[in-house]
Coordinates of C-alpha atoms in Angstrom, one line a residue:
M1 CA -11.9 -26.9 -4.8
L2 CA -8.6 -25.4 -6.0
K3 CA -6.1 -22.9 -4.6
P4 CA -6.3 -19.5 -5.8
T5 CA -3.5 -19.1 -8.1
V6 CA -3.0 -15.6 -6.4
G7 CA -3.9 -14.4 -2.9
P8 CA -6.1 -14.3 -0.8
I9 CA -4.6 -11.3 0.2
I10 CA -6.7 -9.4 2.9
G11 CA -8.0 -5.9 1.9
H12 CA -9.6 -3.3 3.8
T13 CA -10.5 -4.3 6.9
T14 CA -12.5 -2.8 10.1
T15 CA -14.3 -4.5 12.8
N16 CA -16.8 -6.1 11.9
Q17 CA -15.8 -6.7 7.3
S18 CA -12.5 -7.8 5.7
R19 CA -11.8 -7.5 1.9
I20 CA -10.1 -11.0 0.4
F21 CA -9.3 -11.0 -3.6
I22 CA -8.4 -14.6 -5.0
R23 CA -7.5 -15.3 -8.1
G24 CA -8.7 -18.5 -10.0
E25 CA -7.8 -19.6 -14.5
F26 CA -9.5 -20.0 -17.1
Q27 CA -11.2 -22.6 -18.2
L28 CA -12.9 -22.7 -21.5
N29 CA -16.3 -23.1 -22.7
T30 CA -17.0 -23.0 -18.1
A31 CA -17.5 -20.5 -15.9
V32 CA -16.1 -20.4 -13.6
F33 CA -16.3 -20.3 -9.3
G34 CA -14.1 -18.5 -6.0
G35 CA -15.4 -18.7 -3.7
I36 CA -13.9 -18.3 1.4
R37 CA -15.6 -20.1 4.1
Y38 CA -14.7 -18.9 7.9
R39 CA -15.1 -19.0 10.9
V40 CA -15.0 -17.7 14.6
S41 CA -11.0 -19.1 15.7
G42 CA -12.2 -22.3 18.2
T43 CA -15.2 -22.9 16.6
Q44 CA -16.0 -26.3 14.1
Q45 CA -18.9 -25.1 13.1
W46 CA -17.9 -22.4 8.9
L47 CA -20.2 -19.9 8.3
K48 CA -22.2 -20.2 5.0
A49 CA -19.8 -19.6 2.7
P50 CA -20.0 -15.7 -0.3
F51 CA -18.3 -16.9 -3.5
A52 CA -17.8 -14.3 -7.2
K53 CA -18.1 -15.7 -10.6
L54 CA -14.3 -15.0 -11.7
E55 CA -14.6 -13.3 -15.6
L56 CA -11.4 -12.9 -17.7
L57 CA -12.0 -9.4 -17.6
R58 CA -10.8 -8.6 -14.0
D59 CA -8.1 -11.6 -14.6
M60 CA -10.1 -14.6 -13.4
S61 CA -10.3 -12.6 -10.1
A62 CA -12.5 -11.4 -7.6
V63 CA -12.8 -9.4 -3.9
I64 CA -15.2 -11.2 -1.5
L65 CA -16.6 -9.1 1.6
L66 CA -16.4 -10.9 4.2
D67 CA -19.4 -9.0 6.4
K68 CA -21.1 -9.0 9.9
L69 CA -18.4 -10.3 11.5
T70 CA -16.8 -9.3 15.0
A71 CA -14.6 -6.5 16.6
D72 CA -11.4 -7.5 18.1
T73 CA -12.2 -11.3 17.2
D74 CA -9.6 -13.9 14.9
Y75 CA -11.2 -15.6 12.7
E76 CA -10.1 -18.7 9.7
Y77 CA -11.0 -19.3 6.8
Q78 CA -10.2 -21.1 3.0
A79 CA -9.9 -20.0 -0.4
G80 CA -11.2 -21.6 -3.8
W81 CA -12.0 -21.9 -6.9
F82 CA -13.6 -24.3 -8.8
S83 CA -15.7 -25.4 -12.6
P84 CA -18.5 -26.4 -12.1
M85 CA -20.0 -28.7 -13.9
S86 CA -23.5 -27.4 -14.9
P87 CA -22.8 -24.5 -17.9
T88 CA -26.5 -23.5 -15.5
H89 CA -25.0 -22.2 -11.9
T90 CA -25.3 -19.6 -11.0
V91 CA -23.1 -17.1 -7.6
D92 CA -26.3 -18.7 -5.3
S93 CA -26.8 -22.4 -6.7
V94 CA -22.9 -23.0 -6.4
M95 CA -22.7 -22.5 -2.7
E96 CA -25.1 -25.0 -2.3
L97 CA -23.2 -27.5 -3.8
P98 CA -21.4 -30.0 -1.8
L99 CA -17.2 -28.8 -1.8
Q100 CA -14.4 -30.4 -1.3
W101 CA -12.3 -27.0 -0.2
P102 CA -8.2 -26.3 -0.3
R103 CA -7.1 -27.9 3.1
E104 CA -5.0 -25.0 3.9
V105 CA -6.2 -22.6 6.3
Y106 CA -6.1 -19.2 6.8
R107 CA -6.6 -16.2 9.2
L108 CA -8.0 -12.7 9.5
R109 CA -8.5 -10.5 12.9
T110 CA -10.5 -8.0 12.5
R111 CA -9.7 -4.6 14.4
A112 CA -10.5 -3.8 17.8
T113 CA -13.3 -1.0 18.6
A114 CA -10.6 0.3 21.7
I115 CA -10.5 3.3 20.4
T116 CA -6.6 4.0 22.7
Q117 CA -5.4 0.9 22.8
P118 CA -2.1 0.4 21.0
R119 CA -1.0 -0.3 17.2
A120 CA 0.7 -1.8 14.6
Y121 CA 2.4 -1.9 11.4
I122 CA 5.1 -2.7 9.1
L123 CA 5.7 0.1 6.2
G124 CA 7.6 -1.2 2.9
S125 CA 8.1 0.0 -0.1
C126 CA 9.7 -1.0 -3.6
R127 CA 10.1 -4.9 -3.9
Y128 CA 11.8 -5.8 -6.7
L129 CA 11.1 -9.1 -8.7
R130 CA 13.0 -9.4 -12.1
L131 CA 11.0 -11.1 -15.1
T132 CA 13.3 -12.4 -17.8
A133 CA 10.7 -13.7 -20.6
G134 CA 8.2 -14.2 -18.2
I135 CA 10.1 -16.3 -14.9
P136 CA 10.9 -14.3 -12.8
S137 CA 14.6 -14.1 -12.3
L138 CA 16.2 -15.4 -8.2
P139 CA 12.2 -14.9 -7.0
H140 CA 13.8 -16.1 -3.3
L141 CA 16.1 -12.7 -3.5
G142 CA 13.0 -10.3 -3.6
D143 CA 11.5 -12.8 -1.4
R144 CA 13.6 -13.2 1.3
I145 CA 12.2 -10.0 3.1
F146 CA 8.4 -11.3 3.7
S147 CA 10.0 -14.1 5.6
S148 CA 11.1 -11.8 8.2
I149 CA 8.6 -9.5 8.6
G150 CA 5.9 -12.6 9.0
Q151 CA 8.3 -14.2 12.2
L152 CA 7.2 -10.2 13.5
I153 CA 4.1 -10.5 12.8
E154 CA 3.6 -13.4 14.8
G155 CA 3.2 -13.0 17.6
A156 CA 4.1 -9.4 17.7
Q157 CA 2.4 -6.9 20.6
P158 CA 0.4 -5.4 19.8
P159 CA -0.6 -6.5 18.3
V160 CA 0.3 -6.0 13.2
S161 CA -3.0 -4.2 12.9
A162 CA -1.7 -3.4 8.2
I163 CA 0.8 -3.5 5.8
M164 CA 1.0 -0.1 4.4
M165 CA 3.2 -0.4 1.5
T166 CA 3.4 2.5 -0.4
G167 CA 4.4 2.2 -4.0
D168 CA 6.7 0.1 -6.6
Q169 CA 5.0 -2.9 -5.5
I170 CA 6.2 -4.2 -8.7
Y171 CA 7.8 -3.6 -11.8
V172 CA 7.0 -2.3 -14.7
D173 CA 9.6 -1.1 -16.4
D174 CA 12.4 -3.5 -14.6
L175 CA 14.8 -4.4 -17.8
N176 CA 13.1 -0.4 -19.1
L177 CA 16.6 0.3 -21.1
I178 CA 15.9 -2.7 -23.0
A179 CA 12.7 -3.9 -23.8
P180 CA 10.3 -2.7 -20.7
D181 CA 6.7 -3.9 -20.6
R182 CA 4.1 -2.4 -22.5
E183 CA 1.0 -5.0 -23.1
Y184 CA -1.5 -5.9 -21.2
N185 CA -1.2 -9.1 -20.9
E186 CA 2.4 -8.7 -19.6
I187 CA 2.4 -6.7 -17.0
L188 CA -0.5 -9.1 -15.3
K189 CA 2.9 -11.2 -15.8
K190 CA 4.3 -9.7 -13.4
Y191 CA 1.1 -9.2 -10.8
R192 CA 0.7 -13.1 -10.4
A193 CA 5.1 -13.3 -10.5
A194 CA 5.7 -10.7 -7.5
F195 CA 1.6 -11.6 -5.4
S196 CA 1.5 -15.0 -5.8
Q197 CA 6.1 -15.8 -4.1
P198 CA 5.4 -18.3 -1.4
N199 CA 6.3 -15.4 1.7
I200 CA 4.3 -12.6 0.3
Q201 CA 1.9 -15.3 -0.9
R202 CA 1.9 -16.4 3.1
L203 CA 2.0 -12.3 4.8
M204 CA -1.1 -11.1 2.6
S205 CA -3.4 -13.9 3.6
G206 CA -2.7 -13.5 7.6
T207 CA -2.6 -10.2 7.9
P208 CA -4.6 -6.4 5.9
T209 CA -1.9 -5.1 3.2
Y210 CA -2.6 -1.0 1.9
M211 CA -1.1 -0.3 -0.9
I212 CA 0.1 2.9 -3.4
L213 CA 1.4 2.7 -7.0
D214 CA 4.3 4.9 -7.6
D215 CA 6.1 5.6 -11.0
H216 CA 7.6 2.6 -11.9
E217 CA 3.4 0.4 -11.5
I218 CA 3.9 3.2 -15.2
E219 CA 7.1 3.5 -16.1
D220 CA 9.9 5.4 -14.1
N221 CA 9.6 8.9 -13.4
W222 CA 6.1 8.9 -15.2
P223 CA 4.5 11.6 -16.7
V224 CA 7.1 13.4 -16.7
N225 CA 8.8 10.2 -19.1
A226 CA 5.9 10.2 -20.4
H227 CA 5.6 10.2 -24.9
K228 CA 1.6 10.1 -26.5
S229 CA 2.5 6.7 -28.3
D230 CA 2.0 6.0 -23.8
A231 CA -1.5 6.4 -23.8
S232 CA -2.3 2.4 -24.1
L233 CA 0.9 1.7 -21.6
F234 CA -0.6 3.1 -19.7
R235 CA -3.9 2.9 -19.6
N236 CA -2.2 -0.8 -20.3
A237 CA -1.1 -0.8 -16.1
M238 CA -4.2 1.0 -14.8
T239 CA -6.3 -1.6 -15.3
A240 CA -3.7 -4.2 -15.0
Y241 CA -3.3 -1.9 -11.4
E242 CA -6.8 -1.6 -10.4
I243 CA -7.3 -5.3 -10.4
Y244 CA -4.9 -6.6 -8.0
Q245 CA -3.7 -3.6 -6.3
A246 CA -6.9 -1.4 -6.1
S247 CA -9.8 -3.0 -5.9
H248 CA -9.2 -4.4 -2.3
S249 CA -8.3 -1.0 -1.0
P250 CA -11.3 1.4 0.9
A251 CA -10.6 3.2 -2.6
C252 CA -13.1 1.4 -3.9
A253 CA -17.3 1.3 -1.9
V254 CA -19.3 -0.9 -0.3
T255 CA -22.3 -1.6 -2.6
S256 CA -26.4 -1.7 -0.9
N257 CA -26.7 -5.2 -1.9
G258 CA -23.0 -6.5 0.0
Q259 CA -20.6 -7.0 -3.4
V260 CA -16.9 -4.0 -3.3
D261 CA -17.8 -1.4 -5.8
Q262 CA -15.0 -2.0 -8.3
V263 CA -15.5 0.7 -10.3
L264 CA -12.9 3.3 -9.2
K265 CA -13.2 7.1 -9.7
N266 CA -9.9 7.7 -7.8
Y267 CA -6.9 6.0 -6.3
W268 CA -6.2 7.6 -2.9
Y269 CA -8.2 7.5 -0.5
Q270 CA -9.4 7.2 4.2
F271 CA -9.1 4.3 6.6
S272 CA -9.2 4.5 10.3
D273 CA -7.6 2.5 13.1
G274 CA -9.1 3.3 16.5
D275 CA -7.8 7.2 16.7
I276 CA -6.0 6.7 14.5
E277 CA -7.1 7.7 10.9
W278 CA -4.7 7.1 7.1
F279 CA -5.1 9.7 4.1
V280 CA -3.0 7.7 1.4
T281 CA -2.5 10.0 -1.1
D282 CA -2.1 9.5 -5.1
S283 CA 1.0 11.1 -5.8
R284 CA 1.6 9.5 -9.5
T285 CA -1.3 9.4 -11.8
R286 CA -2.7 13.4 -11.0
R287 CA 0.0 14.8 -11.7
N288 CA -0.4 19.1 -13.2
L289 CA 3.3 19.8 -14.3
A290 CA 2.6 22.6 -15.7
Q291 CA 4.7 25.2 -15.2
D292 CA 1.9 28.4 -14.0
D293 CA 0.1 25.6 -12.1
R294 CA 2.1 22.3 -10.9
R295 CA 0.4 19.8 -9.1
I296 CA 1.8 16.6 -7.1
L297 CA -1.4 16.8 -6.2
D298 CA -4.6 17.1 -8.6
E299 CA -7.8 20.3 -7.0
E300 CA -9.8 17.2 -6.0
Q301 CA -7.3 15.6 -4.1
E302 CA -5.8 18.5 -2.1
Q303 CA -8.6 19.8 -1.5
A304 CA -10.0 16.3 0.6
L305 CA -6.8 16.4 2.0
C306 CA -6.6 19.8 3.3
Q307 CA -10.7 19.5 4.7
W308 CA -9.9 15.7 6.6
L309 CA -6.5 17.0 8.2
I310 CA -8.4 20.2 9.5
E311 CA -11.3 18.3 10.6
S312 CA -10.8 15.0 11.2
P313 CA -10.7 14.1 15.1
A314 CA -8.0 11.6 14.7
R315 CA -5.5 11.8 17.8
V316 CA -2.4 11.0 15.3
K317 CA -2.9 11.8 11.5
F318 CA -0.7 9.5 8.5
V319 CA -1.0 10.6 5.4
V320 CA 1.0 8.3 2.6
T321 CA 2.6 9.7 -0.3
S322 CA 4.7 7.5 -2.7
V323 CA 7.2 10.5 -3.2
M324 CA 9.5 12.1 -0.4
F325 CA 7.5 14.6 1.0
Y326 CA 10.4 16.3 2.3
P327 CA 13.8 15.9 3.0
D328 CA 14.7 16.3 -0.9
R329 CA 17.2 14.2 -2.6
K330 CA 20.0 17.3 -3.7
L331 CA 20.2 14.8 -7.5
H332 CA 16.7 13.0 -8.8
G333 CA 14.4 15.1 -6.6
D334 CA 12.3 16.7 -8.7
D335 CA 10.2 13.3 -8.9
A336 CA 9.0 13.9 -5.6
W337 CA 6.9 17.0 -3.9
K338 CA 10.9 19.3 -4.7
S339 CA 9.4 20.3 -7.3
F340 CA 6.2 20.7 -5.7
P341 CA 6.7 23.4 -3.8
A342 CA 3.8 26.0 -4.0
Q343 CA 1.5 23.2 -3.2
R344 CA 3.9 21.1 -0.1
L345 CA 3.8 25.0 1.3
R346 CA 0.3 25.8 0.7
L347 CA -0.6 22.3 2.8
L348 CA 2.5 23.5 5.5
E349 CA 0.5 25.8 6.6
V350 CA -2.6 24.7 6.5
I351 CA -0.7 23.0 9.3
R352 CA 1.0 25.0 11.2
T353 CA -1.9 28.0 10.3
H354 CA -4.8 25.3 12.0
R355 CA -2.7 24.3 15.3
L356 CA -2.6 20.6 13.8
K357 CA -0.7 18.1 16.1
N358 CA 1.0 14.4 14.7
V359 CA 0.9 14.5 11.9
V360 CA 3.3 12.6 10.4
F361 CA 4.2 12.2 6.4
I362 CA 5.0 8.4 5.4
S363 CA 7.0 7.6 2.3
G364 CA 8.9 5.0 0.6
D365 CA 10.9 6.0 -3.0
V366 CA 14.5 6.7 -2.4
H367 CA 16.0 3.1 -1.8
G368 CA 16.6 4.6 1.8
S369 CA 15.0 5.0 4.8
L370 CA 14.9 7.6 7.3
T371 CA 13.0 9.8 10.2
S372 CA 13.4 13.6 9.5
R373 CA 11.9 16.5 12.1
L374 CA 10.3 20.0 11.1
T375 CA 9.8 22.7 13.0
H376 CA 9.2 26.5 12.2
S377 CA 11.7 29.1 13.4
A378 CA 8.8 31.0 14.2
D379 CA 6.3 28.8 15.4
P380 CA 7.3 26.3 18.2
N381 CA 4.5 25.5 17.9
F382 CA 4.2 24.1 14.5
E383 CA 6.3 20.6 13.9
V384 CA 6.1 18.4 11.6
H385 CA 7.4 14.4 11.1
T386 CA 8.1 11.7 8.4
I387 CA 8.2 8.7 8.7
V388 CA 10.5 6.5 5.1
S389 CA 10.6 2.5 4.4
S390 CA 12.2 1.8 1.7
P391 CA 13.2 -0.6 -0.3
L392 CA 12.0 -3.6 0.6
H393 CA 14.3 -5.2 -2.6
N394 CA 16.3 -3.7 -4.7
S395 CA 18.1 -4.1 -8.0
K396 CA 22.0 -4.7 -8.4
L397 CA 21.7 -1.4 -11.0
L398 CA 20.2 0.9 -7.8
P399 CA 22.4 2.9 -5.9
Y400 CA 20.6 3.1 -1.7
A401 CA 20.4 5.8 -0.4
K402 CA 22.4 7.6 2.1
A403 CA 22.7 11.3 4.3
S404 CA 24.9 12.0 1.3
T405 CA 22.0 12.6 -0.8
F406 CA 20.3 14.6 0.9
I407 CA 19.4 18.2 1.7
L408 CA 19.9 19.2 4.8
D409 CA 22.1 23.0 4.6
Q410 CA 20.2 24.6 4.5
P411 CA 16.1 25.4 4.9
L412 CA 13.0 24.0 3.4
A413 CA 10.9 26.2 2.7
L414 CA 11.5 30.9 3.5
T415 CA 8.3 32.9 4.4
A416 CA 7.5 36.1 5.2
D417 CA 5.9 34.7 9.0
G418 CA 9.6 32.2 9.0
D419 CA 11.9 29.2 7.5
Y420 CA 10.5 25.7 7.4
R421 CA 14.3 23.8 8.7
H422 CA 14.2 20.4 9.0
E423 CA 16.9 17.6 10.3
L424 CA 17.3 14.4 10.3
T425 CA 15.9 12.1 13.9
S426 CA 17.4 8.7 12.6
A427 CA 20.3 7.5 10.7
V428 CA 20.1 6.8 6.9
V429 CA 19.3 2.9 6.3
S430 CA 20.9 2.2 3.3
Q431 CA 20.0 -0.8 2.3
D432 CA 17.0 -3.6 2.2
N433 CA 14.6 -2.8 4.9
F434 CA 11.7 -2.7 6.6
A435 CA 9.7 -1.1 9.3
H436 CA 7.8 -1.2 12.2
M437 CA 5.8 1.1 13.8
L438 CA 3.9 1.1 17.1
V439 CA 2.0 3.8 17.9
D440 CA 1.1 4.4 21.6
A441 CA -0.6 7.0 23.6
G442 CA 2.8 9.2 24.5
Q443 CA 5.1 7.8 20.9
I444 CA 5.2 6.0 17.6
R445 CA 8.5 3.7 17.6
V446 CA 9.7 3.4 15.1
N447 CA 11.9 0.0 13.7
Y448 CA 14.3 -1.2 11.5
H449 CA 14.4 -4.4 10.4
D450 CA 17.4 -5.5 7.9
R451 CA 15.7 -8.5 5.5
D452 CA 16.5 -11.2 7.8
G453 CA 14.5 -9.3 11.1
K454 CA 17.8 -8.1 12.8
Q455 CA 16.7 -4.3 14.2
L456 CA 19.0 -1.8 12.4
Q457 CA 17.9 1.4 14.5
S458 CA 15.0 2.3 16.4
I459 CA 13.6 5.7 16.4
K460 CA 10.5 7.7 19.7
I461 CA 8.8 10.8 18.2
D462 CA 7.2 11.9 21.3
L463 CA 3.4 12.7 20.9
R464 CA 1.7 15.9 21.4

């Protein structure tokens, strides 16, 4: 067997399941299979290896489900792909072959069942990896920060439950003024290059990684800049996104026969981790730009989000939106929630009128990191926080955000019942960085680190 050409990537992981993405390579006139074998760390016996047939339709990739795992347990696994000599082999028959697995051993940990156990997460967005003629230019620069993240995760207490990447994991339009990629095969090359660099590959093979798209998975400021001729670009970009980002997420259901269903109803999804719950929104592909009903989230998604906010018993609720919920930017803010004030106000009023506590919005996009607090002039019980983490690696062509980038001297929204007012609760980080977020019984601690892992600042958000 051969090493995966992309992956393994650990996706959605629960107390008893884990989804793992692997990619092989096309072989002319012969079938290709990928497989994973695993065991509890410290034991000798490998458990029965699940296999999948790798199809060109999914760029020779598959998501393999490990089921009936034990909670809060360390596992080790091996992954590989091969082409059998006989063309008659099936997924079931290859499981009986005496295969020689690749030597690399990867590790994963299932989620803990203890509800109140402290949890930790890595937050990041906007990883620029420039390609020239399909080849990464200075790829070590775009991969450097993932080594620092991996070093922090190793031995971290509490263990890091997951990595949340909130958009622009690739830049389809990295040379958008000169030669933007539009064809399907060109976009696939972007994903293969971006996800197979050594540090990010090592990181994602050992820590569950959740992703949601932003505009650069398609083109800058989508869909404002879209033209009728962009229909094929959108179709190509989203097909590639579904293969490499959505396929291992909770957006894909598990079928009754233990397979991950790759037919997607939508890109937004939910998941839980103890008494913490996440709602990851698709704030990019379901926008309505009509002036009479402007929406950054479609009606179905807004209703689902509001229902979750009201009904979820979670102690802490994280809402991921790839673009800024607040504060608004002075310039270029129309690509974010600033341009959809009515829908934003509806969400805030749901949180305020239902007296919901510990709601935190997480985003990226702006190439600057910060935390901020939103209050209401007439309602002392209302409080919402936002945590922004961006970028993992910036382009030299793009500026970093700073405090003067944002509108901070006026209320976010004015209503008959009072004003929504916000303030920064951190400095604005204007360099490549990531966030290490820890949640315990009384607080959220957000530690920002630079690309070498050095801590830049630490912010405490008290829970109520």
